[in-house]
Short mmCIF file of C-alpha atoms and ligand atoms in Angstrom, two decimals:
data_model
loop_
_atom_site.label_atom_id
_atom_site.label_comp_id
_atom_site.label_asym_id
_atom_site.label_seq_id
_atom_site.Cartn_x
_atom_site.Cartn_y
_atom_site.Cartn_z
CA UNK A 181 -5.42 29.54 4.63
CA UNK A 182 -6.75 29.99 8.21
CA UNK A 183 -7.45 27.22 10.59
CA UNK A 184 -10.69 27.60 12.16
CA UNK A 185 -10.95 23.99 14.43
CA UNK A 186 -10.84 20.41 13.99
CA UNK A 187 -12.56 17.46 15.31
CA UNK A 188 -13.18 13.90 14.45
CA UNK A 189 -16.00 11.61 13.18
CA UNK A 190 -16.04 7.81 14.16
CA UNK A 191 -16.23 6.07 11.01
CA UNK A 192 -15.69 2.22 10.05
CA UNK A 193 -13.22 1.05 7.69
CA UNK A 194 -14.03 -2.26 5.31
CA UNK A 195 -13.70 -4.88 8.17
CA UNK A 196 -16.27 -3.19 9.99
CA UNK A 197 -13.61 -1.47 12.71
CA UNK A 198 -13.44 1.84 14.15
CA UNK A 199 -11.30 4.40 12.44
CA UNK A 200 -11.10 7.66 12.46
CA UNK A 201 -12.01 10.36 10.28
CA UNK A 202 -10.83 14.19 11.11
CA UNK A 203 -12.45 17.26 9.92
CA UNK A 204 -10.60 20.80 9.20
CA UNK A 205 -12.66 23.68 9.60
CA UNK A 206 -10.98 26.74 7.55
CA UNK A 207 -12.44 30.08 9.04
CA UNK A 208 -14.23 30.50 5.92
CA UNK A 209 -16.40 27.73 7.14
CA UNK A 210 -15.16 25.04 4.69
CA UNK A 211 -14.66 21.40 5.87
CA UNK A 212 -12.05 19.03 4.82
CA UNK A 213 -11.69 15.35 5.80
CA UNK A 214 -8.92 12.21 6.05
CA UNK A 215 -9.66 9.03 6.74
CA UNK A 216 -7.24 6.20 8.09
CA UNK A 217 -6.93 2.68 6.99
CA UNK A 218 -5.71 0.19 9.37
CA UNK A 219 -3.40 -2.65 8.50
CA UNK A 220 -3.56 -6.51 10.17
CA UNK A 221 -0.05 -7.69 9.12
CA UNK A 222 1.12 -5.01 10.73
CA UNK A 223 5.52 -4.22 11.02
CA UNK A 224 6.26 -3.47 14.91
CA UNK A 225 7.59 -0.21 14.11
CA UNK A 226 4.46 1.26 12.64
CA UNK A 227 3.09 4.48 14.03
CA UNK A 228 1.04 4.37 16.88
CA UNK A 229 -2.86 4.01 16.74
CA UNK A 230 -5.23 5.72 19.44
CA UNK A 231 -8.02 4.12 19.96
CA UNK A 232 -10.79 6.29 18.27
CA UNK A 233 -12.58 7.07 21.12
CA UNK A 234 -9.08 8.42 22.71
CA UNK A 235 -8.15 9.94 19.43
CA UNK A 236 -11.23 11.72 19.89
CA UNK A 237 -9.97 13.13 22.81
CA UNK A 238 -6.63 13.97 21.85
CA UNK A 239 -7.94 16.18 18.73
CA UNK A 240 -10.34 18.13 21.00
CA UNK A 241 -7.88 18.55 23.56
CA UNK A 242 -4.76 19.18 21.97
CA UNK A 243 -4.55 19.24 18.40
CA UNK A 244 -7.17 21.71 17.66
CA UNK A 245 -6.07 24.42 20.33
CA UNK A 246 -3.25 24.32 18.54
CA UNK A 247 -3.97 25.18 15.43
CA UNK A 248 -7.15 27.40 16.17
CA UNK A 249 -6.78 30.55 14.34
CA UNK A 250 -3.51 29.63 12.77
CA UNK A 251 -2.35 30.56 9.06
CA UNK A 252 -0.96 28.11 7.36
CA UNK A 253 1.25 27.42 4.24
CA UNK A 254 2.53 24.28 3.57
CA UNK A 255 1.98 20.45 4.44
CA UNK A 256 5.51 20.38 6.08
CA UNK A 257 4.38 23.59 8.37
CA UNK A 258 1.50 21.44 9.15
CA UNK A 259 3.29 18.29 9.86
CA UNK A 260 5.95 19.80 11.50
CA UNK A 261 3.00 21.35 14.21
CA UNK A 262 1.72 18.02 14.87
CA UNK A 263 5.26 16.29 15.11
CA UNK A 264 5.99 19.04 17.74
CA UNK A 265 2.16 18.20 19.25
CA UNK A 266 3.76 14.54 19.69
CA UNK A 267 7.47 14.55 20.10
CA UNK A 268 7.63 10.79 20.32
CA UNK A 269 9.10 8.73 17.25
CA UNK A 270 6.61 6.31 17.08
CA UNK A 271 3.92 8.73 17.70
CA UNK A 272 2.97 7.31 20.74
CA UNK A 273 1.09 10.81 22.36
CA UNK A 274 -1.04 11.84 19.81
CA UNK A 275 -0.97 8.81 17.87
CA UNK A 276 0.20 8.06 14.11
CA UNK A 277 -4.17 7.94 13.29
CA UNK A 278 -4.40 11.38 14.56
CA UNK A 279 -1.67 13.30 12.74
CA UNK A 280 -2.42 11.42 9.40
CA UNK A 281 -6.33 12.08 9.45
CA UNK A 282 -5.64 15.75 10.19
CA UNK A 283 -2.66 15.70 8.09
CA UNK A 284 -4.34 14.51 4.98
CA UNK A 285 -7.52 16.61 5.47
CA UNK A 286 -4.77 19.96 5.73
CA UNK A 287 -3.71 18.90 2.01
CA UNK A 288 -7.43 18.76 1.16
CA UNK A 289 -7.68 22.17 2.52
CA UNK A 290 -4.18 24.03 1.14
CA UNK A 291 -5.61 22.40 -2.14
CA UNK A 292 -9.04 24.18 -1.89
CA UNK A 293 -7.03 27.13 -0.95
CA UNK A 294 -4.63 27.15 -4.09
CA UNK A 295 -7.67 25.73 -6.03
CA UNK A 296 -5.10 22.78 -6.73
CA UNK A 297 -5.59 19.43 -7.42
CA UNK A 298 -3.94 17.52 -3.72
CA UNK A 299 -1.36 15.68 -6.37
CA UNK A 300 -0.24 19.18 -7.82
CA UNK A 301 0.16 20.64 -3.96
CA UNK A 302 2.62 17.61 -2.53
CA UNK A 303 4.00 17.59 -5.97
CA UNK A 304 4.58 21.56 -5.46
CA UNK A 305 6.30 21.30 -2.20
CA UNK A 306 8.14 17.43 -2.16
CA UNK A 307 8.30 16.68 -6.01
CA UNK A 308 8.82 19.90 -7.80
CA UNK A 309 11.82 17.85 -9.78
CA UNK A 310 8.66 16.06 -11.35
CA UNK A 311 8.17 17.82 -14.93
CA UNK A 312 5.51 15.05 -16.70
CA UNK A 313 2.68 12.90 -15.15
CA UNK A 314 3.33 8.95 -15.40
CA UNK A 315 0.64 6.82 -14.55
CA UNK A 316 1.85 3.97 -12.04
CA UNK A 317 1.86 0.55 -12.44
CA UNK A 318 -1.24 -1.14 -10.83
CA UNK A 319 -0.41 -3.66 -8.07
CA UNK A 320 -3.95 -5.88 -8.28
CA UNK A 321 -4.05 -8.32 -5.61
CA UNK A 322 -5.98 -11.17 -7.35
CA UNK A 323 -5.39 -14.30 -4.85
CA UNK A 324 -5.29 -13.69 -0.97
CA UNK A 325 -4.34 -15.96 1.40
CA UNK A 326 -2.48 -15.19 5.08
CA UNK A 327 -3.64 -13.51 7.38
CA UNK A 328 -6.46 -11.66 4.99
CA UNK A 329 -8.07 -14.71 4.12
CA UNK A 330 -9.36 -18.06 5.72
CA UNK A 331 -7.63 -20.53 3.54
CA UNK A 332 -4.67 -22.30 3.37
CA UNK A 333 -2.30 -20.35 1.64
CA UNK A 334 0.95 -18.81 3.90
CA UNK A 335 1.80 -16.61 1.26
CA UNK A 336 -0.45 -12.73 1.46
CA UNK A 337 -1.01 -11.78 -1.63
CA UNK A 338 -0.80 -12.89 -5.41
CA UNK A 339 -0.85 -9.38 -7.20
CA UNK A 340 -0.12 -8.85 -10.93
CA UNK A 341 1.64 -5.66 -11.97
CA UNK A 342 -0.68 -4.10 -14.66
CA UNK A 343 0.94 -1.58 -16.83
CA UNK A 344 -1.19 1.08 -17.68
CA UNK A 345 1.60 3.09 -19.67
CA UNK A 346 0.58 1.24 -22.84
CA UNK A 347 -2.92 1.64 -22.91
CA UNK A 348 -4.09 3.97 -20.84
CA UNK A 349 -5.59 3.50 -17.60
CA UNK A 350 -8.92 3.11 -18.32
CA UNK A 351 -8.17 0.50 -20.86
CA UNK A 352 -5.88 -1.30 -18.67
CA UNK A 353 -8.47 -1.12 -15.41
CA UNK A 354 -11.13 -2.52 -18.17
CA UNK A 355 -8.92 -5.40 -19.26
CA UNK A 356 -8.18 -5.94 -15.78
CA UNK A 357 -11.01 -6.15 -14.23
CA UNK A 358 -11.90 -9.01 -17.26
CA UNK A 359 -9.19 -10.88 -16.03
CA UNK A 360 -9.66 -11.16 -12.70
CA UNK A 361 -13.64 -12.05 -13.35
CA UNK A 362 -12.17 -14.78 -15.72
CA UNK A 363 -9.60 -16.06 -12.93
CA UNK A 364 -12.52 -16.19 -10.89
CA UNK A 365 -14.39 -18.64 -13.02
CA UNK A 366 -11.09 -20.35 -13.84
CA UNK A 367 -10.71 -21.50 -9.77
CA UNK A 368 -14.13 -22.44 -10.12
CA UNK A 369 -13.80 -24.54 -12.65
CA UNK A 370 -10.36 -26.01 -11.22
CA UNK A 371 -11.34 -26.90 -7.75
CA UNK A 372 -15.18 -27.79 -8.72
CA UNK A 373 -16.44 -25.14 -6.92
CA UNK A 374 -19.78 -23.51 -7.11
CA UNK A 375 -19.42 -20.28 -5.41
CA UNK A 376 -15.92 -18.25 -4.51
CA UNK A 377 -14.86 -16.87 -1.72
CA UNK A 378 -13.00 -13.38 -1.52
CA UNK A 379 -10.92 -11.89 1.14
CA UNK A 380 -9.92 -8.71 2.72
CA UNK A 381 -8.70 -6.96 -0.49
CA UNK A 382 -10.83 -8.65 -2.70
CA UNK A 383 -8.94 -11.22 -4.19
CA UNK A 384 -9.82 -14.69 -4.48
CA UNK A 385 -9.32 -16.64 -1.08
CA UNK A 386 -9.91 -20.46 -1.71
CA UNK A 387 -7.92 -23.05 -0.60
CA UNK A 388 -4.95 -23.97 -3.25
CA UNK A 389 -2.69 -26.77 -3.92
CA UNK A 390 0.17 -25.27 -2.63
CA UNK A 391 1.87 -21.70 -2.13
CA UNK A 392 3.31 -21.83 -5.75
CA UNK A 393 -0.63 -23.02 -7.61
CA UNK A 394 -1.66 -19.70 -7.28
CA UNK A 395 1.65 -18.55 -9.67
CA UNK A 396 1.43 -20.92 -11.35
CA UNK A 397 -2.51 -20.31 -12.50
CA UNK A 398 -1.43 -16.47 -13.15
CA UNK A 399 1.38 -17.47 -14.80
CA UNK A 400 -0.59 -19.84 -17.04
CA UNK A 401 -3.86 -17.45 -17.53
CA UNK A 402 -1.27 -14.18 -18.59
CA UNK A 403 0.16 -16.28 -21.40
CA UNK A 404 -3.09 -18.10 -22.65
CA UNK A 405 -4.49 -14.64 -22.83
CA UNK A 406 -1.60 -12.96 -24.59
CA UNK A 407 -1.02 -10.37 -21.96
CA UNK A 408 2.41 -10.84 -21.26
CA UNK A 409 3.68 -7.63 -22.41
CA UNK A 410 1.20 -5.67 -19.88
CA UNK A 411 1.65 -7.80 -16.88
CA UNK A 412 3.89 -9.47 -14.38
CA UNK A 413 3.35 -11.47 -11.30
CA UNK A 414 4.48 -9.62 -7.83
CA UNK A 415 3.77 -11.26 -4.49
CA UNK A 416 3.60 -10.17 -0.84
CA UNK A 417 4.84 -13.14 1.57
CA UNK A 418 4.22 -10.78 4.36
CA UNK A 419 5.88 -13.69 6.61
CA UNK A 420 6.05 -12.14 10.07
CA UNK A 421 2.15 -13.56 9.63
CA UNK A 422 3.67 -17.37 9.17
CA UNK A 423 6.92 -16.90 11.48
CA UNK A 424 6.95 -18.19 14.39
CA UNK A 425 9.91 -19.02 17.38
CA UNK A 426 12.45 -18.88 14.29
CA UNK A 427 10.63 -21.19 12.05
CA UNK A 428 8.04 -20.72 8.87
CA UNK A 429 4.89 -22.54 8.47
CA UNK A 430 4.89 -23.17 4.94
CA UNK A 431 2.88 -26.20 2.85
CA UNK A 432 2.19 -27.88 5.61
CA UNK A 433 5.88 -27.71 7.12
CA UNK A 434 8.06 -26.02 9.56
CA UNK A 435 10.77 -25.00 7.55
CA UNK A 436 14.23 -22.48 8.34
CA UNK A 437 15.13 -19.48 6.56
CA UNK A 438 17.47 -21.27 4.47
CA UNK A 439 14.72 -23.55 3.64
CA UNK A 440 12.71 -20.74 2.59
CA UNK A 441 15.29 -19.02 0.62
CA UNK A 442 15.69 -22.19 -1.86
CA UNK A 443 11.83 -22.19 -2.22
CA UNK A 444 11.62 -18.46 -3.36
CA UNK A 445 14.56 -19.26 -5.88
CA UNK A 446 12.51 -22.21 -7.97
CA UNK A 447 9.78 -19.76 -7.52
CA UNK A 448 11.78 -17.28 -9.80
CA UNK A 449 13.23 -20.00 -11.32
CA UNK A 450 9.86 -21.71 -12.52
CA UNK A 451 8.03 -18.06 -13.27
CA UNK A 452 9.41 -16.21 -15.48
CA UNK A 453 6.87 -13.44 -15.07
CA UNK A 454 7.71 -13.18 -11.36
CA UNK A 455 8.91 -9.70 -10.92
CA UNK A 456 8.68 -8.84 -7.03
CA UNK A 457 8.44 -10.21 -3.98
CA UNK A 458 7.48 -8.28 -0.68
CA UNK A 459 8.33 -9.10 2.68
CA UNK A 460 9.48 -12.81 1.69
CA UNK A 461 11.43 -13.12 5.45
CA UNK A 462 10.28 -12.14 8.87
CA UNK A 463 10.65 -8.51 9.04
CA UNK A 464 14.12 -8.09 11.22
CA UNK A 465 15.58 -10.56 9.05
CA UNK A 466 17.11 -7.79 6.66
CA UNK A 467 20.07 -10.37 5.90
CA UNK A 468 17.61 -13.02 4.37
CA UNK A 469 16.14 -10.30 2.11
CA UNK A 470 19.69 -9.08 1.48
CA UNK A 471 20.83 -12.55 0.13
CA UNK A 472 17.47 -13.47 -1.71
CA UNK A 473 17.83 -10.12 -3.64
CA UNK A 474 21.91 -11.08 -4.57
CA UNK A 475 20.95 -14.38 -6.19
CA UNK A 476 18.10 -12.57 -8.08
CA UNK A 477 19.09 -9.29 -9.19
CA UNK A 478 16.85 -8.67 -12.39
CA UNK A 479 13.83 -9.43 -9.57
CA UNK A 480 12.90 -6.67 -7.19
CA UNK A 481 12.78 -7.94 -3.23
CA UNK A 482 10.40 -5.20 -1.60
CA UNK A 483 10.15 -3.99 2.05
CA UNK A 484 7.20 -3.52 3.64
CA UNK A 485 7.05 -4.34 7.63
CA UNK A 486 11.10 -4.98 6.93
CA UNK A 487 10.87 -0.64 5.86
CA UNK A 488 7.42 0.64 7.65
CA UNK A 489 7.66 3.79 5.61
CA UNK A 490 10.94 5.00 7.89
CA UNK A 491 13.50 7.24 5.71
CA UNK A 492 16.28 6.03 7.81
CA UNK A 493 15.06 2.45 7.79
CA UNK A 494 14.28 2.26 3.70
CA UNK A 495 18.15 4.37 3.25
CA UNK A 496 19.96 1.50 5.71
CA UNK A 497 17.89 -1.31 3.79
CA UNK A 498 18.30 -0.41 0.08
CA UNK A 499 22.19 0.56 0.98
CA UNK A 500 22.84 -2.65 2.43
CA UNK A 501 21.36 -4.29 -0.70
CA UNK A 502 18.67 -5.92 0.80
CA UNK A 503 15.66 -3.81 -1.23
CA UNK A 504 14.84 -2.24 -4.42
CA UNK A 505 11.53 -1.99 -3.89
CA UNK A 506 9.63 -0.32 -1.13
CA UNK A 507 5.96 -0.01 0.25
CA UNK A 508 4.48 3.20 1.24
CA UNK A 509 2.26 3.06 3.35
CA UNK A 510 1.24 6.76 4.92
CA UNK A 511 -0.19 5.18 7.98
CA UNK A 512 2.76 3.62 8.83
CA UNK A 513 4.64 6.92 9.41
CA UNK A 514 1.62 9.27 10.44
CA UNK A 515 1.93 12.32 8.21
CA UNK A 516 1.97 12.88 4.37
CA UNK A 517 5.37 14.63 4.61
CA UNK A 518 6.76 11.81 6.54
CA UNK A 519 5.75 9.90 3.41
CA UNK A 520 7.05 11.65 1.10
CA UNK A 521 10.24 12.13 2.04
CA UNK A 522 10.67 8.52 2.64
CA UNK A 523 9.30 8.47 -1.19
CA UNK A 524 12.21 10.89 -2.23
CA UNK A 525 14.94 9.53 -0.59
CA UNK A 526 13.96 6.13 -2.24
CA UNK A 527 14.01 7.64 -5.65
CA UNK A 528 17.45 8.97 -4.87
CA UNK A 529 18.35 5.78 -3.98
CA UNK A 530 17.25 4.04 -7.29
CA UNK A 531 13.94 2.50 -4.87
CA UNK A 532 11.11 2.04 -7.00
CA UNK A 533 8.34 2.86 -4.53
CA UNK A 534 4.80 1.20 -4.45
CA UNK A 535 2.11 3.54 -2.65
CA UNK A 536 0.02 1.24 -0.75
CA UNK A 537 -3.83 0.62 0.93
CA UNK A 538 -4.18 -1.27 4.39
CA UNK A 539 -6.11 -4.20 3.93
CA UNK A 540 -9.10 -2.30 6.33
CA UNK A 541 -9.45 0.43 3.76
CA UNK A 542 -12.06 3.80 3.27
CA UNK A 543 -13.30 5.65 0.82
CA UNK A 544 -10.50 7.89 1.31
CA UNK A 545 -8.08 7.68 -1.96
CA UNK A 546 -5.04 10.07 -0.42
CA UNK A 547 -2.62 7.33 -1.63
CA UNK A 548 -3.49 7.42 -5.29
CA UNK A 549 -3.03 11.08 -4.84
CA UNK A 550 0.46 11.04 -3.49
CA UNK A 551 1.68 8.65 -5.89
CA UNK A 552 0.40 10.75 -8.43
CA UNK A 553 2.63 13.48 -7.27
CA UNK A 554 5.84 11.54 -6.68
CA UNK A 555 5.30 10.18 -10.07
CA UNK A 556 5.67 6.73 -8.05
CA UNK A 557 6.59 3.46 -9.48
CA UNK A 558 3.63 1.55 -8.38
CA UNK A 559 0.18 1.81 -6.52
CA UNK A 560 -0.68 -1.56 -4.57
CA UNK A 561 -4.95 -1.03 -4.69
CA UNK A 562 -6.33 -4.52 -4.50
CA UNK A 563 -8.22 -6.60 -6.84
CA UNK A 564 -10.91 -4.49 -8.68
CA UNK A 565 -13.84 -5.35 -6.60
CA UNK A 566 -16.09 -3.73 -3.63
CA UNK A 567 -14.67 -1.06 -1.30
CA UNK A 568 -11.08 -1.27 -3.71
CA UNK A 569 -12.52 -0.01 -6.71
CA UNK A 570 -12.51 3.41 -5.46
CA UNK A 571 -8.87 3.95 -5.84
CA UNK A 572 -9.29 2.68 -9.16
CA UNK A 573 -11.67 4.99 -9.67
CA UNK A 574 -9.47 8.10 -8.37
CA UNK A 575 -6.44 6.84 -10.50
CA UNK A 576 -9.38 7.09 -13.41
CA UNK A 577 -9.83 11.08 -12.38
CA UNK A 578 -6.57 11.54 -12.51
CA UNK A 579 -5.17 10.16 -15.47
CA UNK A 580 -7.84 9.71 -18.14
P1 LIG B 14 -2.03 -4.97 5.95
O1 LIG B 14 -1.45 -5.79 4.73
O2 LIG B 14 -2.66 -3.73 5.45
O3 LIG B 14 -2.99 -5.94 6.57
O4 LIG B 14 -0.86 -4.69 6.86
C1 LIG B 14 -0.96 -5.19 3.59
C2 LIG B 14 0.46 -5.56 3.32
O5 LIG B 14 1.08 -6.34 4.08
O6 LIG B 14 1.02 -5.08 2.35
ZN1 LIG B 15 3.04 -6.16 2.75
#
């Protein structure tokens, strides 16, 4: 395939912010596109992000010279340009937003090219171990609270882990999408409320009792509806968002690490059906994670902001013991190749690996599409409502 130009569109992502979107022209005249989410808990070592109007810039400048006219073969060739265009680790020249848009719209296009599916071309060229197609387990973020929702609640996200194995993921997206509209009228009903508010990733985001209510109301609702054999309860603490000068603001209370730790253990003590929980300590703090995962080993401690999608950082994390779970995030890194190695080396590592949105997400449903080809544990979409039900709805092309 032959690289004709690219350039860039100025979209918004779901909180109404400036992303960007870039567009591959292949010298057949075709046009392919990738859009970038944004994240607002946000791990320091993240890629980069340009400001779209610089990104702009940058791809006119820059990153289409360099691939004007160019043949090209494979996502890693592709990558491997644009890591060259930047030369920085954290992206900082041509920013993490600019090599992932163009990076994702190149799969688009090698896809077009191979008249592939984008799952079967990463699978092709990071995956080819990868004989069958497993459909992931569905991360639904039900309850929001921290910094994606204006309510008291430190803890990020409530999620439960839907497995669509069983069923079949149109089944299981059905079922689920019945019981979060039921948990909905559920908090109505519990706090007296006439109308419910939702938050960035369309969970519920009212105000709760306390950190654990919102387990304990999945908790209760899974059983009383008999679907304990398709889901568990995960959670992301993301709590760089409620750390603060070596403290955490949690139930009203500024509490120490150690503090924290015994909390997290009643929580697995009290809920059974609590599988996973994601960032639970600030996100340097890989010693905290390290011992909460030792006194819990049948529960999975995950890294997100701890990990930011960094091969090096996931290998030191899981071999110290302090993971075995991890967040992808693409966005993170900057390039799908980026992301899938981190994905492989995880998988070597005995990782199970959760593709994630950004909490400012697109219609762009790249992630489900990776996962797909990794065959990844998990897929972290949201609760099945608004802008999120489009990754639903590409899981749904691919598997049904
Ligand atoms: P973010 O949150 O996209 O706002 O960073 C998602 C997460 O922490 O997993
Ligand atoms: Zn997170």
């Amino acid at each position: 395939m032959k690289i004709q130009d690219i350039s860039v569109n100025i979209v918004f992502d779901s909180r109404a912010c400036a992303t960007i979107e870039a567009v591959v022209f292949d010298t057949e005249g075709n046009k392919f596109t990738g859009i970038v989410p944004a994240g607002k808990s946000t791990g320091v070592n993240e890629a980069h992000i340009l400001d779209p109007h610089d990104a702009r810039r940058v791809i006119t400048e820059t990153v289409s010279p360099a691939f004007n006219d160019k043949e090209v073969r494979s996502i890693a060739e592709i990558d491997s340009i644009l890591l060259g265009l930047d030369g920085t680790g954290r992206k900082e020249q041509i920013g993490g937003n600019v090599m992932l848009g163009v990076s994702i719209a190149m799969v688009r296009a090698l896809a077009f090219a191979q008249k592939k599916e984008p799952w079967e071309v990463i699978r092709a060229e990071f995956f080819s171990n990868e004989t069958e197609l497993r459909s992931p387990y569905i991360f639904s973020n039900l309850i929001n609270g921290g910094a994606h929702a204006a309510n008291n609640l430190s803890i990020q996200e409530y999620m439960v882990i839907a497995d669509t194995k069983e069923e079949g993921v149109l089944r299981s997206i059905e079922r689920l999408i019945a019981f979060y509209k039921e948990l909905g009228e559920d908090i109505k009903r519990m706090y007296s409320l006439p109308r419910i508010t939702i938050g960035d990733e369309s969970g519920y985001a009212v105000d709760f009792d306390d950190n654990f209510a919102p387990i304990a109301l999945l908790e209760k609702k899974i059983v009383t509806s008999e679907m304990q054999r398709a889901y568990r309860i995960a959670l992301d603490a993301a709590a760089s968002g409620f750390y603060k000068d070596g403290a955490y603001s949690f139930d009203g209370n500024m509490i120490d690490e150690g503090a924290l730790k015994k909390i997290y253990d009643t929580y697995f003590d009290r809920s059974e059906l609590l599988y996973s929980i994601e960032d639970p300590f600030e996100e340097t703090k890989e010693d905290a994670f390290r011992s909460l995962q030792v006194s819990h080993a049948d529960r999975v401690i995950v890294g997100d902001d701890l990990t930011t999608t960094n091969t090096a950082t996931i290998e030191r994390s899981a071999k110290n013991g302090a993971i075995t779970g991890v967040i992808i995030k693409p966005n993170q890194i900057g390039t799908v190749t980026e992301s899938c190695e981190a994905i492989r080396r995880a998988h070597e590592l005995g990782v199970r690996t959760i593709v994630s949105h950004r909490s400012g997400e697109t219609e762009d449903p790249i992630l489900v599409q990776i996962a797909a080809a990794a065959n990844a544990y998990g897929v972290k979409i949201g609760a099945p409502l608004r802008e999120r039900v489009f990754k639903f709805n590409e899981l749904l092309r691919i598997y049904s």
